[in-house]
Amino acid sequence: QPTARTKEDRIALKRKVLFTPCQDKKSLHSWIRLFLEVDIPDCIVDPDSTSSPMDMIYETYAKARDNDDPSFNRVLYYASRDSFKTLGASILEVLMVVHLKRDVAHMAAIEQQSRKAQQYVKKWFNKPILRDYVVGDNLESVWFCRYQHKVTGEVIPLKQFDKLSQDLQDDYVEIKNYIAIVICTLAGANSQHTSFFVVDEIDVVDDLRAYEDAKLIPAPRDGLMPITLLTST
């Protein structure tokens, strides 16, 4: 059995890796397995398919990470039912917050879909280590907050930050982002401005005016180009 010290070292290493952006698909796949405990399929079974669930996640993630392709501002992925569309989108939303410091809005066509999206996001943020950085959690949004040392880059959660003296706290900067779940209504379409926006299952959107208004949700922030991800069956 590993010693207590070894366990502490492993946790410390995981905390460090948690916030490190991945530079290739294999590394991102490993990160998802390590922290979210899910193995995303990375193969094509239909000869007419041009992408896999992991391809979709990595392509969007890499574009958002590199932030250098203004043409990648609105992308549609479609697949059959139960093909990891909503699950993949929820993983991307977590990555946008944890790695890329982007605020996220997830628009569902109907309330039932919004509940499914909420379940996924809450599930990911309830995983070990990730849950230490959740500071706000309600039916409409989840807030993720960490404090980063201005010199060393060390990242600590709010509970650890609160234990520091005022002088030591001054050495850290707060980084706070959120994932908001909204319904495709006029009120929901005008409630957010984020740099990453997901519209889930656009086929079943009833309120076309709200859908058109929602196109104004993606907005640049702190030099980040906005990206809209659409899913369809």
Coordinates of N, CA and C in Angstrom, one line a residue:
Q1 N 0.8 -1.2 0.0 CA 0.0 0.0 0.0 C 0.9 1.3 0.0
P2 N 0.5 2.3 -0.8 CA 1.3 3.5 -0.8 C 1.2 4.2 0.6
T3 N 2.2 4.9 0.9 CA 2.2 5.7 2.2 C 1.4 6.9 2.0
A4 N 1.0 7.5 3.1 CA 0.2 8.7 3.1 C 0.9 9.8 2.3
R5 N 2.3 9.9 2.5 CA 3.0 10.9 1.8 C 3.0 10.7 0.3
T6 N 3.0 9.5 -0.1 CA 2.9 9.2 -1.6 C 1.6 9.6 -2.1
K7 N 0.5 9.3 -1.4 CA -0.8 9.8 -1.8 C -0.9 11.3 -1.9
E8 N -0.3 12.0 -1.0 CA -0.2 13.5 -1.0 C 0.5 13.9 -2.2
D9 N 1.6 13.3 -2.5 CA 2.4 13.6 -3.7 C 1.6 13.5 -5.0
R10 N 0.8 12.4 -5.1 CA 0.0 12.1 -6.2 C -1.1 13.1 -6.4
I11 N -1.7 13.5 -5.3 CA -2.7 14.5 -5.3 C -2.1 15.9 -5.8
A12 N -1.0 16.2 -5.2 CA -0.3 17.4 -5.6 C 0.0 17.5 -7.1
L13 N 0.5 16.3 -7.6 CA 0.8 16.2 -9.0 C -0.4 16.4 -9.9
K14 N -1.5 15.7 -9.5 CA -2.8 15.8 -10.2 C -3.3 17.3 -10.2
R15 N -3.2 18.0 -9.1 CA -3.6 19.4 -9.1 C -2.8 20.2 -10.1
K16 N -1.5 19.9 -10.2 CA -0.7 20.7 -11.1 C -1.1 20.3 -12.6
V17 N -1.3 19.1 -12.9 CA -1.7 18.6 -14.2 C -3.1 19.1 -14.6
L18 N -3.9 19.3 -13.6 CA -5.3 19.6 -13.8 C -5.4 20.9 -14.7
F19 N -4.6 21.9 -14.5 CA -4.7 23.1 -15.1 C -3.8 23.3 -16.3
T20 N -3.1 22.2 -16.7 CA -2.2 22.3 -17.8 C -2.9 22.0 -19.1
P21 N -3.0 22.9 -20.1 CA -3.6 22.6 -21.4 C -2.9 21.5 -22.1
C22 N -3.6 20.7 -22.8 CA -3.1 19.6 -23.6 C -2.7 20.0 -25.0
Q23 N -1.6 19.5 -25.5 CA -1.1 19.9 -26.8 C -1.4 18.9 -27.9
D24 N -1.9 17.8 -27.6 CA -2.3 16.8 -28.6 C -3.5 16.0 -28.2
K25 N -4.1 15.3 -29.1 CA -5.4 14.5 -28.8 C -5.1 13.4 -27.8
K26 N -4.0 12.7 -27.9 CA -3.7 11.6 -27.0 C -3.6 12.1 -25.5
S27 N -3.0 13.3 -25.3 CA -2.8 13.8 -24.0 C -4.2 14.3 -23.5
L28 N -5.0 14.8 -24.3 CA -6.4 15.3 -23.9 C -7.2 14.1 -23.5
H29 N -7.1 13.0 -24.3 CA -7.9 11.8 -24.0 C -7.5 11.3 -22.7
S30 N -6.2 11.3 -22.4 CA -5.7 10.8 -21.1 C -6.2 11.7 -19.9
W31 N -6.2 13.0 -20.2 CA -6.7 14.0 -19.1 C -8.1 13.7 -18.8
I32 N -8.9 13.4 -19.8 CA -10.4 13.2 -19.6 C -10.5 11.9 -18.8
R33 N -9.7 10.9 -19.2 CA -9.8 9.6 -18.4 C -9.4 9.8 -17.0
L34 N -8.4 10.6 -16.8 CA -7.8 10.7 -15.4 C -8.8 11.5 -14.5
F35 N -9.3 12.6 -15.0 CA -10.1 13.5 -14.1 C -11.6 13.3 -14.2
L36 N -12.1 12.9 -15.4 CA -13.5 12.8 -15.5 C -13.9 11.3 -15.5
E37 N -12.9 10.4 -15.6 CA -13.1 9.0 -15.4 C -14.1 8.4 -16.5
V38 N -13.9 8.9 -17.7 CA -14.7 8.4 -18.9 C -13.7 8.2 -20.1
D39 N -13.9 7.1 -20.8 CA -13.1 6.8 -22.0 C -13.9 7.2 -23.2
I40 N -13.5 8.3 -23.8 CA -14.3 8.8 -25.0 C -13.8 8.0 -26.3
P41 N -14.8 7.5 -27.0 CA -14.5 6.7 -28.2 C -13.7 7.6 -29.2
D42 N -12.7 6.9 -29.8 CA -11.8 7.7 -30.8 C -11.7 6.8 -32.0
C43 N -12.8 6.3 -32.5 CA -12.8 5.5 -33.7 C -14.0 5.7 -34.5
I44 N -14.0 5.4 -35.8 CA -15.1 5.6 -36.7 C -15.6 4.2 -37.1
V45 N -16.9 4.0 -36.8 CA -17.5 2.7 -37.1 C -18.4 2.8 -38.4
D46 N -18.8 3.9 -38.8 CA -19.6 4.1 -40.0 C -18.7 4.6 -41.1
P47 N -18.7 3.9 -42.2 CA -17.7 4.4 -43.3 C -18.1 5.7 -43.8
D48 N -19.3 6.2 -43.6 CA -19.6 7.5 -44.1 C -19.3 8.6 -43.1
S49 N -18.9 8.3 -41.9 CA -18.5 9.2 -40.9 C -17.2 9.9 -41.2
T50 N -17.1 11.1 -40.8 CA -15.8 11.9 -41.0 C -15.2 12.3 -39.7
S51 N -15.8 11.9 -38.5 CA -15.2 12.3 -37.2 C -15.7 11.3 -36.2
S52 N -15.0 11.3 -35.1 CA -15.4 10.5 -33.9 C -15.7 11.4 -32.7
P53 N -16.3 11.0 -31.7 CA -16.5 11.8 -30.5 C -15.3 12.5 -30.0
M54 N -14.2 11.8 -30.0 CA -12.9 12.4 -29.5 C -12.4 13.4 -30.5
D55 N -12.6 13.1 -31.8 CA -12.2 14.1 -32.8 C -12.9 15.4 -32.6
M56 N -14.2 15.3 -32.4 CA -15.0 16.5 -32.2 C -14.5 17.3 -31.0
I57 N -14.2 16.6 -29.9 CA -13.7 17.3 -28.7 C -12.4 18.0 -28.9
Y58 N -11.5 17.2 -29.5 CA -10.1 17.8 -29.7 C -10.1 18.9 -30.7
E59 N -10.8 18.8 -31.8 CA -10.8 19.8 -32.8 C -11.2 21.1 -32.2
T60 N -12.4 21.1 -31.5 CA -12.9 22.3 -30.9 C -12.0 22.9 -29.8
Y61 N -11.5 22.0 -29.0 CA -10.6 22.3 -27.9 C -9.3 23.0 -28.5
A62 N -8.7 22.4 -29.5 CA -7.5 23.0 -30.1 C -7.7 24.4 -30.7
K63 N -8.9 24.5 -31.4 CA -9.2 25.8 -31.9 C -9.3 26.9 -30.9
A64 N -10.0 26.5 -29.8 CA -10.2 27.5 -28.7 C -8.9 27.7 -28.0
R65 N -8.1 26.7 -27.8 CA -6.8 26.9 -27.1 C -5.9 27.8 -27.9
D66 N -5.7 27.5 -29.2 CA -4.8 28.3 -30.1 C -5.3 29.7 -30.3
N67 N -6.7 29.9 -30.4 CA -7.3 31.2 -30.5 C -6.7 32.0 -31.6
D68 N -6.5 31.4 -32.8 CA -5.9 32.1 -33.9 C -6.6 31.8 -35.2
D69 N -7.8 31.3 -35.2 CA -8.5 31.0 -36.4 C -9.9 31.7 -36.4
P70 N -10.1 32.9 -36.8 CA -11.3 33.6 -36.7 C -12.4 33.0 -37.6
S71 N -12.0 32.1 -38.5 CA -13.1 31.4 -39.3 C -13.7 30.3 -38.6
F72 N -13.1 29.8 -37.5 CA -13.7 28.8 -36.7 C -14.5 29.4 -35.6
N73 N -15.6 30.1 -36.0 CA -16.4 30.8 -35.0 C -17.8 30.1 -34.9
R74 N -18.2 29.2 -35.8 CA -19.5 28.6 -35.7 C -19.4 27.2 -36.4
V75 N -19.5 26.1 -35.7 CA -19.3 24.8 -36.2 C -20.4 23.9 -35.8
L76 N -20.8 23.0 -36.7 CA -21.9 22.1 -36.5 C -21.4 20.7 -36.6
Y77 N -21.7 19.9 -35.5 CA -21.4 18.5 -35.5 C -22.8 17.7 -35.4
Y78 N -22.9 16.7 -36.3 CA -24.2 15.9 -36.2 C -23.8 14.4 -36.1
A79 N -24.7 13.7 -35.4 CA -24.5 12.2 -35.3 C -25.9 11.7 -34.9
S80 N -25.9 10.3 -34.8 CA -27.2 9.7 -34.4 C -27.4 9.9 -32.9
R81 N -28.5 9.5 -32.5 CA -28.8 9.6 -31.0 C -27.9 8.7 -30.2
D82 N -27.7 9.1 -29.0 CA -26.8 8.3 -28.1 C -25.4 8.2 -28.7
S83 N -24.9 9.2 -29.3 CA -23.6 9.2 -29.9 C -22.6 10.2 -29.3
F84 N -22.9 10.5 -28.0 CA -22.0 11.3 -27.2 C -22.0 12.8 -27.5
K85 N -23.0 13.3 -28.2 CA -23.1 14.7 -28.5 C -23.2 15.6 -27.3
T86 N -24.2 15.4 -26.5 CA -24.4 16.2 -25.3 C -23.2 15.9 -24.3
L87 N -22.9 14.7 -24.2 CA -21.8 14.3 -23.2 C -20.5 15.0 -23.7
G88 N -20.2 14.9 -25.0 CA -19.0 15.5 -25.5 C -19.0 17.0 -25.3
A89 N -20.1 17.6 -25.6 CA -20.2 19.1 -25.4 C -20.0 19.5 -23.9
S90 N -20.5 18.6 -23.0 CA -20.3 19.0 -21.6 C -18.9 18.9 -21.2
I91 N -18.1 17.9 -21.7 CA -16.7 17.7 -21.5 C -16.0 19.0 -22.0
L92 N -16.3 19.4 -23.2 CA -15.7 20.6 -23.8 C -15.9 21.8 -22.9
E93 N -17.1 21.9 -22.3 CA -17.5 23.0 -21.5 C -16.6 23.1 -20.2
V94 N -16.4 21.9 -19.7 CA -15.5 21.8 -18.5 C -14.0 22.2 -18.9
L95 N -13.6 21.7 -20.0 CA -12.2 22.1 -20.5 C -12.1 23.6 -20.8
M96 N -13.1 24.2 -21.3 CA -13.1 25.6 -21.6 C -12.9 26.4 -20.3
V97 N -13.5 26.0 -19.3 CA -13.4 26.7 -18.0 C -12.1 26.4 -17.3
V98 N -11.7 25.1 -17.2 CA -10.5 24.7 -16.4 C -9.2 25.0 -17.1
H99 N -9.1 24.8 -18.4 CA -7.9 25.0 -19.2 C -7.8 26.3 -19.9
L100 N -8.9 26.8 -20.4 CA -8.8 27.9 -21.3 C -9.4 29.2 -20.8
K101 N -9.9 29.2 -19.5 CA -10.4 30.4 -18.8 C -11.5 31.1 -19.6
R102 N -12.4 30.3 -20.2 CA -13.5 30.9 -20.9 C -14.8 30.7 -20.2
D103 N -15.7 31.6 -20.2 CA -17.1 31.5 -19.7 C -17.9 30.7 -20.8
V104 N -18.8 30.0 -20.3 CA -19.6 29.1 -21.2 C -21.1 29.2 -21.0
A105 N -21.8 29.2 -22.1 CA -23.3 29.1 -22.1 C -23.7 27.9 -22.9
H106 N -24.6 27.1 -22.3 CA -25.1 25.9 -22.9 C -26.6 26.1 -23.1
M107 N -27.0 26.2 -24.4 CA -28.4 26.4 -24.6 C -29.1 25.1 -25.1
A108 N -30.1 24.7 -24.4 CA -30.9 23.5 -24.7 C -32.2 23.9 -25.3
A109 N -32.7 23.1 -26.3 CA -33.9 23.5 -27.0 C -35.1 23.4 -26.0
I110 N -35.1 22.4 -25.1 CA -36.2 22.2 -24.2 C -35.7 22.0 -22.8
E111 N -36.5 22.1 -21.8 CA -36.1 22.0 -20.4 C -35.5 20.6 -20.1
Q112 N -36.1 19.5 -20.7 CA -35.6 18.2 -20.5 C -34.1 18.1 -20.9
Q113 N -33.8 18.7 -22.0 CA -32.4 18.7 -22.4 C -31.5 19.4 -21.5
S114 N -32.0 20.5 -21.0 CA -31.2 21.4 -20.1 C -30.9 20.6 -18.8
R115 N -31.8 19.8 -18.3 CA -31.6 19.0 -17.1 C -30.5 17.9 -17.4
K116 N -30.5 17.3 -18.6 CA -29.5 16.4 -19.0 C -28.1 17.0 -19.0
A117 N -28.0 18.2 -19.6 CA -26.8 19.0 -19.6 C -26.3 19.3 -18.2
Q118 N -27.2 19.7 -17.3 CA -26.9 20.0 -16.0 C -26.3 18.8 -15.3
Q119 N -26.9 17.7 -15.5 CA -26.5 16.4 -14.8 C -25.0 16.1 -15.2
Y120 N -24.7 16.3 -16.5 CA -23.3 16.0 -16.9 C -22.3 17.0 -16.3
V121 N -22.6 18.3 -16.4 CA -21.7 19.3 -15.8 C -21.5 19.1 -14.3
K122 N -22.6 18.8 -13.6 CA -22.5 18.6 -12.2 C -21.7 17.3 -11.8
K123 N -21.9 16.3 -12.7 CA -21.2 15.1 -12.5 C -19.7 15.3 -12.6
W124 N -19.3 16.0 -13.7 CA -17.8 16.3 -13.9 C -17.2 17.1 -12.7
F125 N -18.0 18.2 -12.3 CA -17.4 19.0 -11.3 C -17.6 18.4 -9.9
N126 N -18.1 17.3 -9.8 CA -18.2 16.6 -8.5 C -17.1 15.5 -8.4
K127 N -16.2 15.4 -9.4 CA -15.1 14.5 -9.4 C -14.0 15.0 -8.4
P128 N -13.3 14.1 -7.8 CA -12.2 14.5 -6.9 C -11.3 15.5 -7.5
I129 N -10.8 16.4 -6.7 CA -10.0 17.6 -7.1 C -10.8 18.6 -7.8
L130 N -11.5 18.3 -8.8 CA -12.3 19.3 -9.5 C -13.3 20.0 -8.6
R131 N -13.9 19.2 -7.7 CA -14.9 19.7 -6.8 C -14.4 20.7 -5.8
D132 N -13.1 20.7 -5.6 CA -12.4 21.6 -4.6 C -12.5 23.1 -5.1
Y133 N -12.7 23.2 -6.4 CA -12.7 24.6 -7.0 C -14.0 25.1 -7.4
V134 N -15.1 24.3 -7.1 CA -16.5 24.8 -7.3 C -16.9 25.7 -6.2
V135 N -17.3 26.9 -6.5 CA -17.7 27.9 -5.5 C -19.1 28.3 -5.5
G136 N -19.8 28.0 -6.6 CA -21.2 28.3 -6.8 C -21.9 27.2 -7.6
D137 N -23.0 26.7 -7.2 CA -23.6 25.6 -7.9 C -25.1 25.7 -7.7
N138 N -25.9 26.1 -8.7 CA -27.3 26.1 -8.7 C -27.9 25.6 -9.9
L139 N -29.2 25.7 -10.1 CA -29.9 25.1 -11.2 C -29.5 25.8 -12.6
E140 N -29.0 27.0 -12.5 CA -28.7 27.7 -13.7 C -27.2 27.8 -14.1
S141 N -26.4 27.7 -13.1 CA -24.9 27.9 -13.4 C -24.1 27.2 -12.4
V142 N -22.8 26.9 -12.8 CA -21.8 26.4 -11.9 C -20.6 27.3 -12.1
W143 N -20.0 27.8 -10.9 CA -18.9 28.7 -10.9 C -17.6 27.9 -10.5
F144 N -16.5 28.1 -11.2 CA -15.3 27.5 -10.9 C -14.2 28.5 -10.6
C145 N -13.6 28.4 -9.5 CA -12.7 29.5 -9.0 C -11.4 29.0 -8.5
R146 N -10.3 29.6 -8.9 CA -9.0 29.2 -8.4 C -8.2 30.5 -8.2
Y147 N -7.1 30.3 -7.4 CA -6.2 31.4 -7.2 C -4.8 31.0 -7.6
Q148 N -4.2 31.9 -8.5 CA -2.9 31.5 -9.1 C -1.8 32.5 -8.6
H149 N -0.7 31.9 -8.2 CA 0.4 32.8 -7.7 C 1.0 33.6 -8.9
K150 N 1.2 34.8 -8.7 CA 1.7 35.7 -9.7 C 3.1 35.4 -10.2
V151 N 3.9 34.7 -9.4 CA 5.3 34.4 -9.8 C 5.5 33.0 -10.1
T152 N 5.0 32.1 -9.2 CA 5.3 30.7 -9.4 C 4.3 30.0 -10.3
G153 N 3.1 30.6 -10.4 CA 2.0 29.9 -11.2 C 1.3 28.9 -10.4
E154 N 1.6 28.7 -9.1 CA 0.9 27.7 -8.2 C -0.6 28.0 -8.2
V155 N -1.4 27.0 -8.3 CA -2.9 27.2 -8.2 C -3.5 26.6 -7.0
I156 N -4.3 27.3 -6.2 CA -4.9 26.8 -5.0 C -6.4 27.1 -5.0
P157 N -7.2 26.3 -4.3 CA -8.6 26.5 -4.2 C -8.9 27.6 -3.2
L158 N -10.2 28.0 -3.1 CA -10.6 29.1 -2.3 C -10.4 28.7 -0.8
K159 N -10.6 27.5 -0.4 CA -10.5 27.2 1.1 C -9.0 27.3 1.5
Q160 N -8.1 27.0 0.6 CA -6.7 27.2 0.9 C -6.3 28.6 0.9
F161 N -6.8 29.4 -0.1 CA -6.5 30.8 -0.2 C -7.0 31.5 1.1
D162 N -8.2 31.2 1.6 CA -8.7 31.9 2.7 C -7.9 31.7 4.0
K163 N -7.1 30.7 4.0 CA -6.2 30.5 5.2 C -4.9 31.3 5.2
L164 N -4.6 31.9 4.1 CA -3.4 32.7 3.9 C -3.6 34.1 4.6
S165 N -2.5 34.6 5.0 CA -2.5 36.0 5.5 C -2.8 37.0 4.4
Q166 N -3.2 38.2 4.7 CA -3.5 39.2 3.7 C -2.3 39.4 2.8
D167 N -1.1 39.5 3.4 CA 0.2 39.7 2.6 C 0.4 38.6 1.6
L168 N 0.1 37.4 2.0 CA 0.3 36.2 1.1 C -0.8 36.2 0.0
Q169 N -2.0 36.6 0.4 CA -3.1 36.6 -0.5 C -2.8 37.6 -1.7
D170 N -2.1 38.7 -1.4 CA -1.8 39.7 -2.4 C -0.9 39.1 -3.5
D171 N -0.3 38.0 -3.3 CA 0.6 37.4 -4.3 C -0.2 36.5 -5.3
Y172 N -1.5 36.4 -5.1 CA -2.3 35.5 -5.9 C -3.3 36.4 -6.7
V173 N -3.7 35.9 -7.9 CA -4.8 36.5 -8.7 C -6.0 35.5 -8.8
E174 N -7.2 36.0 -8.6 CA -8.4 35.2 -8.7 C -8.7 34.9 -10.2
I175 N -9.0 33.7 -10.5 CA -9.5 33.3 -11.9 C -10.8 32.6 -11.7
K176 N -11.9 33.2 -12.2 CA -13.2 32.7 -11.9 C -14.0 32.7 -13.2
N177 N -14.5 31.5 -13.6 CA -15.3 31.3 -14.8 C -16.6 30.5 -14.5
Y178 N -17.5 30.4 -15.4 CA -18.7 29.7 -15.1 C -19.3 29.0 -16.4
I179 N -20.1 28.0 -16.1 CA -20.9 27.4 -17.1 C -22.4 27.7 -16.8
A180 N -23.1 28.3 -17.7 CA -24.5 28.6 -17.5 C -25.4 27.8 -18.4
I181 N -26.5 27.3 -17.9 CA -27.4 26.5 -18.7 C -28.6 27.4 -19.0
V182 N -29.0 27.5 -20.2 CA -30.2 28.4 -20.6 C -31.1 27.6 -21.5
I183 N -32.4 28.0 -21.4 CA -33.4 27.4 -22.3 C -33.5 28.3 -23.5
C184 N -33.9 27.7 -24.7 CA -34.0 28.5 -25.9 C -35.3 29.3 -25.9
T185 N -35.3 30.4 -25.1 CA -36.4 31.3 -25.1 C -35.8 32.7 -25.3
L186 N -36.7 33.7 -25.4 CA -36.2 35.0 -25.6 C -35.4 35.5 -24.4
A187 N -35.9 35.2 -23.2 CA -35.2 35.5 -22.0 C -33.9 34.9 -21.9
G188 N -33.8 33.6 -22.2 CA -32.6 32.9 -22.2 C -31.6 33.4 -23.2
A189 N -32.1 33.7 -24.4 CA -31.2 34.1 -25.5 C -30.6 35.5 -25.2
N190 N -31.1 36.2 -24.3 CA -30.6 37.6 -24.0 C -30.0 37.6 -22.6
S191 N -29.6 36.5 -22.0 CA -29.2 36.4 -20.6 C -27.7 36.3 -20.4
Q192 N -27.0 35.9 -21.5 CA -25.5 35.7 -21.4 C -24.7 36.3 -22.5
H193 N -23.4 36.5 -22.2 CA -22.4 36.8 -23.2 C -21.2 36.0 -22.8
T194 N -20.9 35.0 -23.6 CA -19.7 34.2 -23.3 C -18.9 34.0 -24.5
S195 N -17.6 33.5 -24.3 CA -16.7 33.2 -25.4 C -16.9 31.8 -26.0
F196 N -17.6 31.0 -25.3 CA -17.9 29.6 -25.8 C -19.4 29.4 -25.6
F197 N -20.1 29.0 -26.7 CA -21.5 28.9 -26.7 C -21.9 27.6 -27.4
V198 N -22.7 26.7 -26.7 CA -23.2 25.5 -27.2 C -24.7 25.6 -27.4
V199 N -25.2 25.2 -28.6 CA -26.6 25.0 -28.8 C -26.8 23.6 -29.1
D200 N -27.5 22.9 -28.2 CA -27.6 21.4 -28.2 C -28.9 21.0 -28.9
E201 N -28.8 20.1 -29.9 CA -29.9 19.6 -30.6 C -30.8 20.7 -31.3
I202 N -30.2 21.3 -32.2 CA -30.9 22.4 -32.9 C -32.1 22.0 -33.7
D203 N -32.2 20.7 -34.0 CA -33.3 20.2 -34.7 C -34.7 20.4 -34.0
V204 N -34.6 20.4 -32.7 CA -35.9 20.5 -32.0 C -36.2 21.9 -31.4
V205 N -35.4 22.8 -31.9 CA -35.7 24.2 -31.4 C -37.0 24.7 -32.0
D206 N -37.9 25.1 -31.1 CA -39.2 25.6 -31.5 C -39.2 27.1 -31.7
D207 N -38.6 27.8 -30.8 CA -38.6 29.3 -30.8 C -37.5 29.8 -31.7
L208 N -37.8 30.0 -33.0 CA -36.8 30.5 -33.9 C -36.3 31.9 -33.7
R209 N -37.2 32.7 -33.1 CA -36.8 34.1 -32.8 C -35.7 34.1 -31.7
A210 N -35.9 33.2 -30.7 CA -35.0 33.1 -29.6 C -33.7 32.5 -30.2
Y211 N -33.7 31.6 -31.1 CA -32.5 31.0 -31.7 C -31.7 32.1 -32.4
E212 N -32.4 32.9 -33.1 CA -31.7 34.0 -33.8 C -31.1 35.0 -32.9
D213 N -31.8 35.3 -31.8 CA -31.3 36.2 -30.8 C -30.1 35.6 -30.1
A214 N -30.1 34.3 -29.9 CA -29.0 33.6 -29.2 C -27.7 33.7 -30.0
K215 N -27.7 34.1 -31.3 CA -26.5 34.3 -32.0 C -25.6 35.4 -31.5
L216 N -26.2 36.3 -30.6 CA -25.5 37.4 -30.1 C -24.9 37.0 -28.7
I217 N -25.1 35.8 -28.3 CA -24.5 35.4 -27.0 C -23.0 35.3 -27.1
P218 N -22.4 34.7 -28.1 CA -20.9 34.6 -28.3 C -20.4 36.0 -28.4
A219 N -19.4 36.3 -27.6 CA -18.8 37.6 -27.6 C -17.3 37.5 -27.2
P220 N -16.4 38.3 -27.9 CA -15.0 38.3 -27.5 C -14.8 38.8 -26.1
R221 N -13.8 38.3 -25.4 CA -13.5 38.7 -24.0 C -12.0 38.4 -23.8
D222 N -11.3 39.4 -23.3 CA -9.9 39.3 -22.9 C -9.1 38.7 -24.1
G223 N -9.4 39.1 -25.3 CA -8.7 38.7 -26.5 C -9.1 37.3 -27.0
L224 N -10.1 36.7 -26.4 CA -10.5 35.3 -26.8 C -11.6 35.4 -27.9
M225 N -11.4 34.8 -29.0 CA -12.3 34.8 -30.1 C -13.5 33.9 -29.7
P226 N -14.8 34.3 -29.9 CA -15.9 33.5 -29.5 C -16.1 32.3 -30.5
I227 N -16.6 31.2 -29.9 CA -16.9 30.0 -30.7 C -18.3 29.5 -30.4
T228 N -19.0 29.2 -31.4 CA -20.3 28.6 -31.2 C -20.3 27.1 -31.7
L229 N -20.7 26.2 -30.8 CA -20.7 24.8 -31.2 C -22.2 24.3 -31.3
L230 N -22.6 23.8 -32.4 CA -24.0 23.4 -32.6 C -24.0 21.9 -32.8
T231 N -25.0 21.2 -32.1 CA -25.1 19.8 -32.3 C -26.4 19.4 -32.9
S232 N -26.5 18.3 -33.7 CA -27.7 18.0 -34.4 C -27.8 16.5 -34.6
T233 N -29.0 16.0 -34.5 CA -29.3 14.6 -34.8 C -29.8 14.4 -36.3

